[in-house]
C-alpha cells in the first residue's frame, strides 16, 4: 500500500468531511438558489474594510501566537508543516501579516518574500524581522491583492497562504 504524504492525507480527510457534510445537508436542507454575485463596488468595500481592520490590529499581532488558538496554529505549523518544507528554497508568504510564519520558514534557511495588502502589517513584519538576530533572508512588500503579484510563474518553490483565502474575491 502506498504511503500518502501528510498534505495528501489532510486533503483526503478534508474532502471526505466535505462530502459527508454535503450529504447531510442534502438530506435536511431544501435546495436554495444561490444569491447574486456581489457587485464590484461591494467587493472593493469589503476588501477595504478587511485591510483597514488589519491595519488597526497590526501592532501586537505577533503576541496572539503566545496563547489560545493562535498558539495551537503556530505549534501545528512548527511541528508538522515546517519540517516538510525543504531548506534552501525561495518561498512566498501570501497574506503574511506581521511575518510570523515567514520568519519561521526563513530561520530554516529559506529566502522568503512576504506580501500583504495591509501596509501596517508590512511595517510590523519589517520591524519584527529587523529585530530578529541573524535573520536576513526575508523581505516584505505591500500589494493591492494577492490575486495579482509581480512575480513570474515558478519564481518560488512554494507558497504559504494562511488565514487569507476568506479575504480573496475568487479563491479558486
mmCIF file of C-alpha atoms in Angstrom:
data_model
loop_
_atom_site.group_PDB
_atom_site.id
_atom_site.type_symbol
_atom_site.label_atom_id
_atom_site.label_comp_id
_atom_site.label_asym_id
_atom_site.label_seq_id
_atom_site.Cartn_x
_atom_site.Cartn_y
_atom_site.Cartn_z
ATOM 1 C CA UNK A 1 0.000 0.000 0.000
ATOM 2 C CA UNK A 2 1.331 3.377 -0.984
ATOM 3 C CA UNK A 3 2.100 5.742 1.880
ATOM 4 C CA UNK A 4 0.486 9.168 1.497
ATOM 5 C CA UNK A 5 2.215 12.403 2.365
ATOM 6 C CA UNK A 6 0.875 14.463 5.237
ATOM 7 C CA UNK A 7 -0.628 17.019 2.865
ATOM 8 C CA UNK A 8 -2.332 14.308 0.809
ATOM 9 C CA UNK A 9 -3.834 12.790 3.979
ATOM 10 C CA UNK A 10 -5.069 16.206 5.129
ATOM 11 C CA UNK A 11 -6.610 16.856 1.697
ATOM 12 C CA UNK A 12 -8.315 13.438 1.645
ATOM 13 C CA UNK A 13 -9.684 13.945 5.141
ATOM 14 C CA UNK A 14 -10.960 17.415 4.221
ATOM 15 C CA UNK A 15 -12.599 16.097 1.040
ATOM 16 C CA UNK A 16 -14.251 13.234 2.953
ATOM 17 C CA UNK A 17 -15.572 15.631 5.590
ATOM 18 C CA UNK A 18 -16.917 17.997 2.913
ATOM 19 C CA UNK A 19 -18.654 15.118 1.160
ATOM 20 C CA UNK A 20 -20.210 13.921 4.412
ATOM 21 C CA UNK A 21 -21.378 17.445 5.310
ATOM 22 C CA UNK A 22 -22.879 17.927 1.844
ATOM 23 C CA UNK A 23 -24.653 14.561 2.069
ATOM 24 C CA UNK A 24 -26.092 15.552 5.425
ATOM 25 C CA UNK A 25 -27.170 18.973 4.096
ATOM 26 C CA UNK A 26 -28.842 17.378 1.082
ATOM 27 C CA UNK A 27 -30.921 15.241 3.438
ATOM 28 C CA UNK A 28 -32.113 18.057 5.692
ATOM 29 C CA UNK A 29 -31.989 21.293 3.684
ATOM 30 C CA UNK A 30 -34.203 22.279 0.796
ATOM 31 C CA UNK A 31 -32.498 23.391 -2.387
ATOM 32 C CA UNK A 32 -31.997 27.129 -2.489
ATOM 33 C CA UNK A 33 -30.999 29.447 -5.273
ATOM 34 C CA UNK A 34 -27.536 30.955 -4.946
ATOM 35 C CA UNK A 35 -27.508 34.674 -4.223
ATOM 36 C CA UNK A 36 -26.454 37.051 -6.946
ATOM 37 C CA UNK A 37 -22.736 37.725 -7.182
ATOM 38 C CA UNK A 38 -21.673 40.806 -5.225
ATOM 39 C CA UNK A 39 -21.094 43.949 -7.217
ATOM 40 C CA UNK A 40 -17.538 45.161 -7.841
ATOM 41 C CA UNK A 41 -18.285 48.120 -5.585
ATOM 42 C CA UNK A 42 -19.345 45.924 -2.629
ATOM 43 C CA UNK A 43 -16.326 43.620 -3.114
ATOM 44 C CA UNK A 44 -13.993 46.613 -3.021
ATOM 45 C CA UNK A 45 -15.737 47.922 0.099
ATOM 46 C CA UNK A 46 -15.315 44.514 1.769
ATOM 47 C CA UNK A 47 -11.622 44.426 0.816
ATOM 48 C CA UNK A 48 -11.111 47.987 2.116
ATOM 49 C CA UNK A 49 -12.772 47.032 5.393
ATOM 50 C CA UNK A 50 -10.539 43.963 5.761
ATOM 51 C CA UNK A 51 -7.374 45.943 5.028
ATOM 52 C CA UNK A 52 -8.419 48.710 7.423
ATOM 53 C CA UNK A 53 -9.194 46.130 10.116
ATOM 54 C CA UNK A 54 -5.756 44.531 9.747
ATOM 55 C CA UNK A 55 -4.031 47.927 9.667
ATOM 56 C CA UNK A 56 -5.699 48.712 13.000
ATOM 57 C CA UNK A 57 -4.558 45.488 14.703
ATOM 58 C CA UNK A 58 -1.061 45.180 13.198
ATOM 59 C CA UNK A 59 0.747 46.365 16.312
ATOM 60 C CA UNK A 60 0.900 43.426 18.673
ATOM 61 C CA UNK A 61 -0.403 40.888 16.134
ATOM 62 C CA UNK A 62 2.526 38.537 16.832
ATOM 63 C CA UNK A 63 1.546 38.461 20.525
ATOM 64 C CA UNK A 64 -1.559 36.495 19.524
ATOM 65 C CA UNK A 65 0.665 33.485 18.813
ATOM 66 C CA UNK A 66 1.536 33.234 22.521
ATOM 67 C CA UNK A 67 -1.795 31.711 23.570
ATOM 68 C CA UNK A 68 -5.135 30.215 22.585
ATOM 69 C CA UNK A 69 -5.964 29.068 19.080
ATOM 70 C CA UNK A 70 -3.184 31.168 17.559
ATOM 71 C CA UNK A 71 -0.652 29.311 19.722
ATOM 72 C CA UNK A 72 -2.098 25.981 18.578
ATOM 73 C CA UNK A 73 -1.837 27.125 14.948
ATOM 74 C CA UNK A 74 1.812 28.130 15.458
ATOM 75 C CA UNK A 75 2.606 24.792 17.147
ATOM 76 C CA UNK A 76 0.914 22.815 14.375
ATOM 77 C CA UNK A 77 2.838 24.759 11.751
ATOM 78 C CA UNK A 78 6.170 24.383 13.581
ATOM 79 C CA UNK A 79 5.751 20.695 14.401
ATOM 80 C CA UNK A 80 4.029 19.327 11.311
ATOM 81 C CA UNK A 81 4.261 21.669 8.332
ATOM 82 C CA UNK A 82 7.657 23.357 8.792
ATOM 83 C CA UNK A 83 9.596 20.056 8.840
ATOM 84 C CA UNK A 84 8.024 19.236 5.438
ATOM 85 C CA UNK A 85 9.404 22.431 3.844
ATOM 86 C CA UNK A 86 12.716 21.792 2.069
ATOM 87 C CA UNK A 87 15.586 24.031 3.152
ATOM 88 C CA UNK A 88 17.332 26.483 0.843
ATOM 89 C CA UNK A 89 14.378 27.437 -1.349
ATOM 90 C CA UNK A 90 12.569 30.627 -2.208
ATOM 91 C CA UNK A 91 9.109 30.906 -0.638
ATOM 92 C CA UNK A 92 6.186 33.299 -0.932
ATOM 93 C CA UNK A 93 4.074 34.102 2.117
ATOM 94 C CA UNK A 94 0.873 35.446 0.545
ATOM 95 C CA UNK A 95 -1.010 37.442 3.155
ATOM 96 C CA UNK A 96 1.998 37.392 5.507
ATOM 97 C CA UNK A 97 0.537 39.689 8.166
ATOM 98 C CA UNK A 98 3.256 40.506 10.692
ATOM 99 C CA UNK A 99 5.579 37.915 9.135
ATOM 100 C CA UNK A 100 5.411 35.375 11.970
ATOM 101 C CA UNK A 101 5.394 32.328 9.675
ATOM 102 C CA UNK A 102 7.729 33.997 7.154
ATOM 103 C CA UNK A 103 10.358 34.267 9.876
ATOM 104 C CA UNK A 104 9.950 30.605 10.836
ATOM 105 C CA UNK A 105 10.469 29.489 7.236
ATOM 106 C CA UNK A 106 13.425 31.893 6.780
ATOM 107 C CA UNK A 107 15.071 30.722 10.007
ATOM 108 C CA UNK A 108 15.145 27.256 8.464
ATOM 109 C CA UNK A 109 17.415 28.551 5.673
ATOM 110 C CA UNK A 110 14.916 29.707 3.065
ATOM 111 C CA UNK A 111 14.530 33.048 1.330
ATOM 112 C CA UNK A 112 11.030 34.372 1.976
ATOM 113 C CA UNK A 113 9.063 37.172 0.356
ATOM 114 C CA UNK A 114 6.011 38.163 2.350
ATOM 115 C CA UNK A 115 3.234 40.172 0.735
ATOM 116 C CA UNK A 116 0.159 41.722 2.315
ATOM 117 C CA UNK A 117 -2.453 44.350 1.438
ATOM 118 C CA UNK A 118 -2.169 45.875 4.921
ATOM 119 C CA UNK A 119 0.623 48.461 4.940
ATOM 120 C CA UNK A 120 0.715 48.377 8.739
ATOM 121 C CA UNK A 121 1.167 44.606 8.792
ATOM 122 C CA UNK A 122 4.121 45.058 6.400
ATOM 123 C CA UNK A 123 5.589 47.710 8.730
ATOM 124 C CA UNK A 124 5.211 45.309 11.679
ATOM 125 C CA UNK A 125 6.755 42.420 9.689
ATOM 126 C CA UNK A 126 9.783 44.507 8.742
ATOM 127 C CA UNK A 127 10.311 45.720 12.336
ATOM 128 C CA UNK A 128 9.987 42.250 13.836
ATOM 129 C CA UNK A 129 12.329 40.765 11.245
ATOM 130 C CA UNK A 130 14.906 43.524 11.770
ATOM 131 C CA UNK A 131 14.867 42.768 15.490
ATOM 132 C CA UNK A 132 15.459 39.036 14.940
ATOM 133 C CA UNK A 133 19.222 38.398 15.164
ATOM 134 C CA UNK A 134 20.768 36.707 12.130
ATOM 135 C CA UNK A 135 17.612 36.746 10.035
ATOM 136 C CA UNK A 136 18.440 38.443 6.748
ATOM 137 C CA UNK A 137 16.577 36.468 4.104
ATOM 138 C CA UNK A 138 13.080 37.955 4.482
ATOM 139 C CA UNK A 139 11.615 40.802 2.508
ATOM 140 C CA UNK A 140 8.126 42.229 2.817
ATOM 141 C CA UNK A 141 6.110 44.034 0.162
ATOM 142 C CA UNK A 142 2.783 45.792 0.248
ATOM 143 C CA UNK A 143 0.467 44.655 -2.564
ATOM 144 C CA UNK A 144 -3.060 45.593 -3.572
ATOM 145 C CA UNK A 145 -4.158 41.957 -3.667
ATOM 146 C CA UNK A 146 -2.557 38.521 -3.670
ATOM 147 C CA UNK A 147 -4.614 37.764 -6.770
ATOM 148 C CA UNK A 148 -2.142 39.762 -8.907
ATOM 149 C CA UNK A 149 1.508 39.603 -7.852
ATOM 150 C CA UNK A 150 4.630 40.956 -9.589
ATOM 151 C CA UNK A 151 6.404 37.579 -9.828
ATOM 152 C CA UNK A 152 6.832 35.204 -12.746
ATOM 153 C CA UNK A 153 5.240 31.762 -12.559
ATOM 154 C CA UNK A 154 7.685 29.332 -10.982
ATOM 155 C CA UNK A 155 9.672 32.082 -9.236
ATOM 156 C CA UNK A 156 9.004 30.470 -5.837
ATOM 157 C CA UNK A 157 9.471 26.855 -4.784
ATOM 158 C CA UNK A 158 6.422 27.113 -2.558
ATOM 159 C CA UNK A 159 3.788 29.355 -1.057
ATOM 160 C CA UNK A 160 2.294 29.859 2.380
ATOM 161 C CA UNK A 161 -1.203 31.289 2.430
ATOM 162 C CA UNK A 162 -2.546 31.088 5.971
ATOM 163 C CA UNK A 163 -5.910 32.555 7.007
ATOM 164 C CA UNK A 164 -6.119 34.589 3.817
ATOM 165 C CA UNK A 165 -8.467 32.988 1.303
ATOM 166 C CA UNK A 166 -11.545 34.266 3.110
ATOM 167 C CA UNK A 167 -10.491 37.788 2.024
ATOM 168 C CA UNK A 168 -9.943 36.933 -1.653
ATOM 169 C CA UNK A 169 -12.673 37.583 -4.224
ATOM 170 C CA UNK A 170 -12.020 34.407 -6.202
ATOM 171 C CA UNK A 171 -10.061 31.931 -4.059
ATOM 172 C CA UNK A 172 -10.072 29.258 -6.771
#
